[in-house]
Coordinates of N, CA and C in Angstrom, one line a residue:
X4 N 135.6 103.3 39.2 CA 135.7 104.0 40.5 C 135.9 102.9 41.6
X5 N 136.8 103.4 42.5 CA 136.9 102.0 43.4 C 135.9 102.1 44.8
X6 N 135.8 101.4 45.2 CA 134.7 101.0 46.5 C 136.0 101.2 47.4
X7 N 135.5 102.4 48.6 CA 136.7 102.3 49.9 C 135.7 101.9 51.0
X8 N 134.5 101.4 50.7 CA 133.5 100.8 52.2 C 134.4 99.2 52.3
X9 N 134.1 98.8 53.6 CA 134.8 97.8 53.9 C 134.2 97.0 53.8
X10 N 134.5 96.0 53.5 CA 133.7 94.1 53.9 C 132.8 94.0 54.9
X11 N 132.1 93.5 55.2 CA 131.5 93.1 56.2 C 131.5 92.2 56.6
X12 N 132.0 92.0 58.0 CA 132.3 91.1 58.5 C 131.4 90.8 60.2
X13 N 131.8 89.1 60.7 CA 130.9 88.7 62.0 C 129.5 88.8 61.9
X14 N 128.7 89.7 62.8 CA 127.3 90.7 63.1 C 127.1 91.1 61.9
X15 N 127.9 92.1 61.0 CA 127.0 92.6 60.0 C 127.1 91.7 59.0
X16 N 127.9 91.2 58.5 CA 128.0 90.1 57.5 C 126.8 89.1 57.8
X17 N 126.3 88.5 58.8 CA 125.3 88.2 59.2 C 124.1 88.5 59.1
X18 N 124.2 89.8 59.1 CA 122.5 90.8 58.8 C 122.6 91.4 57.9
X19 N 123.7 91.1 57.0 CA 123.8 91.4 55.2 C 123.0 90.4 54.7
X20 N 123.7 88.7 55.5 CA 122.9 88.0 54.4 C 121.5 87.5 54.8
X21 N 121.1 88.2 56.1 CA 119.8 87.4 56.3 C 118.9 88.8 55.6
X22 N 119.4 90.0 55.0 CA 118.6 90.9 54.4 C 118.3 90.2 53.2
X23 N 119.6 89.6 52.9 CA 119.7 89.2 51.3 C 118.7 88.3 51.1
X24 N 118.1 87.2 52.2 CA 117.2 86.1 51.9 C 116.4 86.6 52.0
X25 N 115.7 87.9 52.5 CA 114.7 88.5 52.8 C 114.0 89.0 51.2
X26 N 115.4 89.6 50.3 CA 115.5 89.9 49.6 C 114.8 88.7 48.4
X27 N 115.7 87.9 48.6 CA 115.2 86.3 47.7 C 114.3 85.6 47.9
X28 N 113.6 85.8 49.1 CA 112.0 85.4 48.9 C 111.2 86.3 48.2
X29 N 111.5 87.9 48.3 CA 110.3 88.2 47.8 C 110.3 88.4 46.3
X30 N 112.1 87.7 45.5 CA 112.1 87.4 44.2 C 111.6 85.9 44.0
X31 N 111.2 85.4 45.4 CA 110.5 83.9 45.0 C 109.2 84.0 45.0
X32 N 108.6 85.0 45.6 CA 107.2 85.3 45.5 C 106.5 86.0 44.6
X33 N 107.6 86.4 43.5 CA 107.4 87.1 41.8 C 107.3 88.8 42.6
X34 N 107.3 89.3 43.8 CA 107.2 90.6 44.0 C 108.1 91.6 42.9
X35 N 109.2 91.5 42.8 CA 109.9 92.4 42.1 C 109.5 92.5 40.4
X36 N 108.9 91.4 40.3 CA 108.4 91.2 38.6 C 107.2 91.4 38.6
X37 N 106.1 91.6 39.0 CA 104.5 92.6 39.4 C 105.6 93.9 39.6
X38 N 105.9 94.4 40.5 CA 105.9 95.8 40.8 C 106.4 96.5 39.3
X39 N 107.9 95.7 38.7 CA 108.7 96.3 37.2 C 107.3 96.0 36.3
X40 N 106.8 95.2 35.8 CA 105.4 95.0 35.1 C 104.4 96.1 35.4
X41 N 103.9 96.4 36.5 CA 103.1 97.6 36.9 C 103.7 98.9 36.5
X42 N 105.2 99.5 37.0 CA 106.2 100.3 36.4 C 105.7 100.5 35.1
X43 N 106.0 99.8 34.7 CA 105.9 99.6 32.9 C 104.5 100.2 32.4
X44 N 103.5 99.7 33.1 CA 102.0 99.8 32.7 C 101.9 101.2 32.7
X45 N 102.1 101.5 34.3 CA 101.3 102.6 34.4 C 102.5 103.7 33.7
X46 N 103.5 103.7 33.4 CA 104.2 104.9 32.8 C 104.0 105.0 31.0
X47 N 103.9 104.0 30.6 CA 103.5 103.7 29.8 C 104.8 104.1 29.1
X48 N 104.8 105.3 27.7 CA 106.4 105.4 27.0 C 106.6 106.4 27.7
X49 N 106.0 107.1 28.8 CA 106.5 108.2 29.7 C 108.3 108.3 30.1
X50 N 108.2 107.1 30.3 CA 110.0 106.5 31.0 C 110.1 105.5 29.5
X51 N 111.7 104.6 30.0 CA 112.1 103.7 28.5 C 111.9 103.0 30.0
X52 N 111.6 101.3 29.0 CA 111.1 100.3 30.4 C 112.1 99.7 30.7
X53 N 111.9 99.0 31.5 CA 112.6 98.0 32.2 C 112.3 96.4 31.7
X54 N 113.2 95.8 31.4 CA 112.4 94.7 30.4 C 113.3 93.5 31.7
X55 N 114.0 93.4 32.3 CA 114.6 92.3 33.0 C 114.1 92.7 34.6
X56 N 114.0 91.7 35.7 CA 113.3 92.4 37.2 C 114.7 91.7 37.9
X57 N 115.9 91.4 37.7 CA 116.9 91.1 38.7 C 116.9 92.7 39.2
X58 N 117.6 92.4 40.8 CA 117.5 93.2 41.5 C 118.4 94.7 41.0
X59 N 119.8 94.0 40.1 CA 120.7 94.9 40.1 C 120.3 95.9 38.9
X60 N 119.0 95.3 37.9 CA 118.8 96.1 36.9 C 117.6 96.6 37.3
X61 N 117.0 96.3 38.3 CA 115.9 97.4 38.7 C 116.3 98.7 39.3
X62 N 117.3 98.3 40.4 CA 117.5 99.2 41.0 C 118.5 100.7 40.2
X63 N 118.9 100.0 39.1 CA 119.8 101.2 38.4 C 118.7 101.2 37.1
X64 N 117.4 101.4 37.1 CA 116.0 101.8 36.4 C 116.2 102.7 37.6
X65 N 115.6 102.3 38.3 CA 115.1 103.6 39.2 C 115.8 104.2 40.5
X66 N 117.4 104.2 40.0 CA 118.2 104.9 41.0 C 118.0 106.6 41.2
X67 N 118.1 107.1 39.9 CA 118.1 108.6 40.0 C 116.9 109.0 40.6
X68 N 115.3 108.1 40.7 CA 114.4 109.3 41.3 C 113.7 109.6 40.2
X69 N 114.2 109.2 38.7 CA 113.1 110.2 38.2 C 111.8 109.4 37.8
X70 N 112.2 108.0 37.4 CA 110.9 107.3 37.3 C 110.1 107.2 38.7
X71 N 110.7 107.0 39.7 CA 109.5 106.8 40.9 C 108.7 108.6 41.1
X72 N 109.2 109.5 40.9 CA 108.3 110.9 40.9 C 107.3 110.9 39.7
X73 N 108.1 110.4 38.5 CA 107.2 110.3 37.0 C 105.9 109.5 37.6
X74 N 106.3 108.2 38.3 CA 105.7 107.2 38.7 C 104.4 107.7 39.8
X75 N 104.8 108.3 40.6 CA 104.2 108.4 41.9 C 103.1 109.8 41.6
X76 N 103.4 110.6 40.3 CA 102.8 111.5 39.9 C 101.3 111.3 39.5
X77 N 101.3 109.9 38.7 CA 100.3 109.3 37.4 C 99.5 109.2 38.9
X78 N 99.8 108.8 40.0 CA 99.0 108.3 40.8 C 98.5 109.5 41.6
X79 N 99.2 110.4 41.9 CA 98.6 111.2 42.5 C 97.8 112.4 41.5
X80 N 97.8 112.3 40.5 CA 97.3 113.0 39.6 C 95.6 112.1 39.4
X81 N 95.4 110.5 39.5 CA 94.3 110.1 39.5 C 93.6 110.0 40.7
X82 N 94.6 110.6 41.7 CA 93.5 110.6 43.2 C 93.4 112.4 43.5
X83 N 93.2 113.4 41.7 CA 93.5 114.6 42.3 C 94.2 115.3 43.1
X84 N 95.2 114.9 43.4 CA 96.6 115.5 44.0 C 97.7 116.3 43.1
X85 N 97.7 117.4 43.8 CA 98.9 118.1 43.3 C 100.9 117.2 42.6
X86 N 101.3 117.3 41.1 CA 102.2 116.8 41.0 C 103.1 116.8 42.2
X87 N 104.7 115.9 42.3 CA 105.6 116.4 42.8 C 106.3 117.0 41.7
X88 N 107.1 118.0 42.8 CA 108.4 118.1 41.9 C 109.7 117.8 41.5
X89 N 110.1 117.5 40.6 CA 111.5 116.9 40.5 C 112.4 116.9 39.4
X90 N 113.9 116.8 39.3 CA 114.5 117.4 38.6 C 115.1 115.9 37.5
X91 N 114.6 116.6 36.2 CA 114.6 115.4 35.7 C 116.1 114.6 34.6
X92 N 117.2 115.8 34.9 CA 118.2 115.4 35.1 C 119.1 115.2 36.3
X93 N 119.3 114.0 36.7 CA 119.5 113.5 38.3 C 121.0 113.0 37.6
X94 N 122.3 113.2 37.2 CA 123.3 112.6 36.9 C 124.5 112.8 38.2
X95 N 124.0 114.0 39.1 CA 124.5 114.2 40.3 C 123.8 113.1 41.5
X96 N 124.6 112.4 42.1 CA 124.1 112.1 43.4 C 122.7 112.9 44.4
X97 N 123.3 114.1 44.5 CA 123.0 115.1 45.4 C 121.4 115.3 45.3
X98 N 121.3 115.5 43.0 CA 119.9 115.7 42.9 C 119.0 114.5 43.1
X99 N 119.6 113.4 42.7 CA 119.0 111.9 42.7 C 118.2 112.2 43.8
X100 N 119.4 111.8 45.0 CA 118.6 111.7 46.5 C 117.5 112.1 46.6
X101 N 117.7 113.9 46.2 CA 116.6 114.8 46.4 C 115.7 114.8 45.7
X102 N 115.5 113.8 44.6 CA 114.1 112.9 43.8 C 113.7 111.9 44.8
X103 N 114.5 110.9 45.0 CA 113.8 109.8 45.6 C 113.5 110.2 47.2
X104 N 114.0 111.4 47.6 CA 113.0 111.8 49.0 C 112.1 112.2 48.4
X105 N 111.7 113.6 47.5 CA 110.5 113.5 47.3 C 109.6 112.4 46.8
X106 N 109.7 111.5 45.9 CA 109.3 110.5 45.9 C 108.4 110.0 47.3
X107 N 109.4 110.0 48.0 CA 109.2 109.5 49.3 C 108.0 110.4 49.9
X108 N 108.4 111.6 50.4 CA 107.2 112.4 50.5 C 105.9 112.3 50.1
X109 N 105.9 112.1 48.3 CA 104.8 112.5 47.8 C 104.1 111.0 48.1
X110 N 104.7 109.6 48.2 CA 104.1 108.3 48.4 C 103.3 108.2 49.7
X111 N 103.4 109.2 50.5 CA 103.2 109.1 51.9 C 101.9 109.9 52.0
X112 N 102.2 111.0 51.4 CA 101.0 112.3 51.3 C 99.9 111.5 50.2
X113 N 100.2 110.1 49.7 CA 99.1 109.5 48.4 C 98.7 108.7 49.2
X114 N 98.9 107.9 50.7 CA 98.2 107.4 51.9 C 99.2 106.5 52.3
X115 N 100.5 106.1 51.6 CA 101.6 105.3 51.9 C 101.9 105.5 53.6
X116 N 102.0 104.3 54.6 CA 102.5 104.0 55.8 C 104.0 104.8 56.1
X117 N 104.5 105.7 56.4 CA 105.8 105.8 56.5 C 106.5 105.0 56.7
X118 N 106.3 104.0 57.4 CA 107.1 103.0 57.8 C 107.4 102.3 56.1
X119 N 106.9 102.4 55.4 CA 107.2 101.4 53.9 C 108.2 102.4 53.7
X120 N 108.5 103.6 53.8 CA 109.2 104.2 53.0 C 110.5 104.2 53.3
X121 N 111.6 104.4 52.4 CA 113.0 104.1 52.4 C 114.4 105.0 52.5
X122 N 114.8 104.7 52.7 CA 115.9 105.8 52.6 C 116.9 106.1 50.9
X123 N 117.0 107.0 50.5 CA 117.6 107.2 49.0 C 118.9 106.6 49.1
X124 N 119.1 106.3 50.7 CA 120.7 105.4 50.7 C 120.6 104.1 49.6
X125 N 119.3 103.7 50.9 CA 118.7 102.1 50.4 C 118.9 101.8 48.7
X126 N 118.7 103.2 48.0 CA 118.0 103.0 47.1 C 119.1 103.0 46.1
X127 N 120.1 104.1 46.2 CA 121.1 104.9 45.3 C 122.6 103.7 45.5
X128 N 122.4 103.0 47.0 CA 123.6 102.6 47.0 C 124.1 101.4 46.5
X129 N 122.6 100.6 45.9 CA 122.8 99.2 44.8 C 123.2 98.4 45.8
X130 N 122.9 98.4 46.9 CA 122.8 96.9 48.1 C 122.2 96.3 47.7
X131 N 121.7 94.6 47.7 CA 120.7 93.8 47.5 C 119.7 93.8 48.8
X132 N 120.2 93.8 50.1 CA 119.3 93.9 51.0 C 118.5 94.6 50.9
X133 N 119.2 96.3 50.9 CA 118.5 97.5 51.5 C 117.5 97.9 50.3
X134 N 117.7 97.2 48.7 CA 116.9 97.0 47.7 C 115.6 96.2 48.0
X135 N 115.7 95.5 49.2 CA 114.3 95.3 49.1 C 113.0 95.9 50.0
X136 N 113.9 97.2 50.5 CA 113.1 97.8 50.7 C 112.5 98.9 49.6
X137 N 112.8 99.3 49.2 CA 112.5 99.5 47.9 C 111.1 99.0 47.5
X138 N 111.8 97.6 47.0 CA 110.3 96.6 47.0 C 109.2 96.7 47.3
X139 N 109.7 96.5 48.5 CA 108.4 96.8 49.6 C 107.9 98.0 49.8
X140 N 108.0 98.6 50.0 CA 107.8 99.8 48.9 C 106.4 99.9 48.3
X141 N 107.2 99.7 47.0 CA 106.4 99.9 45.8 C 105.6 98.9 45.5
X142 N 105.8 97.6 46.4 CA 104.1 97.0 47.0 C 103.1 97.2 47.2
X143 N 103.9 98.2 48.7 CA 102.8 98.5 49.4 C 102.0 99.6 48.6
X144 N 102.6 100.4 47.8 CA 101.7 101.4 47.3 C 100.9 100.7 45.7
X145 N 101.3 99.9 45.5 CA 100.8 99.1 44.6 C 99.0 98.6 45.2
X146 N 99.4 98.3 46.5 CA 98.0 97.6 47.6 C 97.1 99.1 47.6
X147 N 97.9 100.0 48.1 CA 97.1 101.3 48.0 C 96.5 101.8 46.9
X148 N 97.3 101.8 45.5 CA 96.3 102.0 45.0 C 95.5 101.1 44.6
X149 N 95.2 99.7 44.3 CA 94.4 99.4 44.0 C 92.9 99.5 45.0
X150 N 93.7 99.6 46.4 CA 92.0 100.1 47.5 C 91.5 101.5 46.6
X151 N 92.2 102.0 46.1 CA 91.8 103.4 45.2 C 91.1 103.5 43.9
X152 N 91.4 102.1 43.4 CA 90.6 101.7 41.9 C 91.3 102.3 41.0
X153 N 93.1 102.3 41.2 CA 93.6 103.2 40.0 C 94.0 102.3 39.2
X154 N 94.0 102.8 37.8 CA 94.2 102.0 37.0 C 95.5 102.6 35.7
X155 N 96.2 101.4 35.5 CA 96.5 99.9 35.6 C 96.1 99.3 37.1
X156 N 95.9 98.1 37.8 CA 95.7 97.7 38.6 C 97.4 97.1 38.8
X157 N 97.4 96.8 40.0 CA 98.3 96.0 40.4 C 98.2 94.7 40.8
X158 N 98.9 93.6 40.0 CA 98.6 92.4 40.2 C 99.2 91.9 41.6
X159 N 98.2 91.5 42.1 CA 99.1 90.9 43.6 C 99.4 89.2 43.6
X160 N 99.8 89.0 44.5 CA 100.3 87.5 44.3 C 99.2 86.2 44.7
X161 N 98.8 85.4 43.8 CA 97.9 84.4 43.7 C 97.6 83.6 44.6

């Protein structure tokens, strides 16, 4: 399928690549390999895992939406919260999205900052920048639940 978005160029090409370093610190600070490790934990054979944490194979693990609602369920089911809902064939665009906003939703309604949360652009459109919000992300709600004592724990950084 061909790409008709253009290059980026001057200003944005600029704030592409200072996203991108933003991005490669927090693969230097092992963040993206805790969060796919925690993924793994807490879904257990729920989802098939993710065995590599480079950005481009995380993000197409959890493009469609359905691991982060699988994901974000385990957790709101141990803080007694109602499941989300979500459609667990996402091979359309359209449904994806409409997994990783609820996703989005339900991370927020589990005590998540809105501000962590992302856009399913960020998420669906395989950027490296806008992938790390993502990340951060699933950090921050990693920090949350551990103030919650859920278990698996999430390992944070040493």
């Amino acid at each position: 399928m061909a790409n008709y978005k253009a290059k980026k160029a001057g200003m944005n090409l600029a704030e592409q690549k200072k996203l991108d370093e933003k991005y490669d610190q927090e693969e230097k600070n092992g963040t993206p390999e805790r969060v796919m490790v925690w993924l793994n934990e807490v879904l257990g054979s729920d989802h098939p895992k993710c065995i590599n944490s480079t950005w481009r194979k995380l993000q197409y693990w959890m493009r469609d939406g359905v691991l982060l609602c699988k994901f974000v369920n385990k957790l709101r089911e141990a803080a007694g919260q109602a499941p989300v809902k979500f459609q667990g064939n996402a091979h359309i665009p359209l449904v994806a999205m409409d997994n990783i906003e609820a996703f989005n939703k339900a991370a927020v309604e589990y005590g998540l900052d809105s501000s962590f949360t992302f856009s399913s652009q960020d998420l669906y459109d395989g950027q490296k920048a806008a992938f790390c919000k993502v990340i951060i992300c699933l950090h921050q709600l990693g920090l949350i639940a551990n103030s919650k004592s859920f278990a698996p724990a999430y390992k944070e950084a040493s």
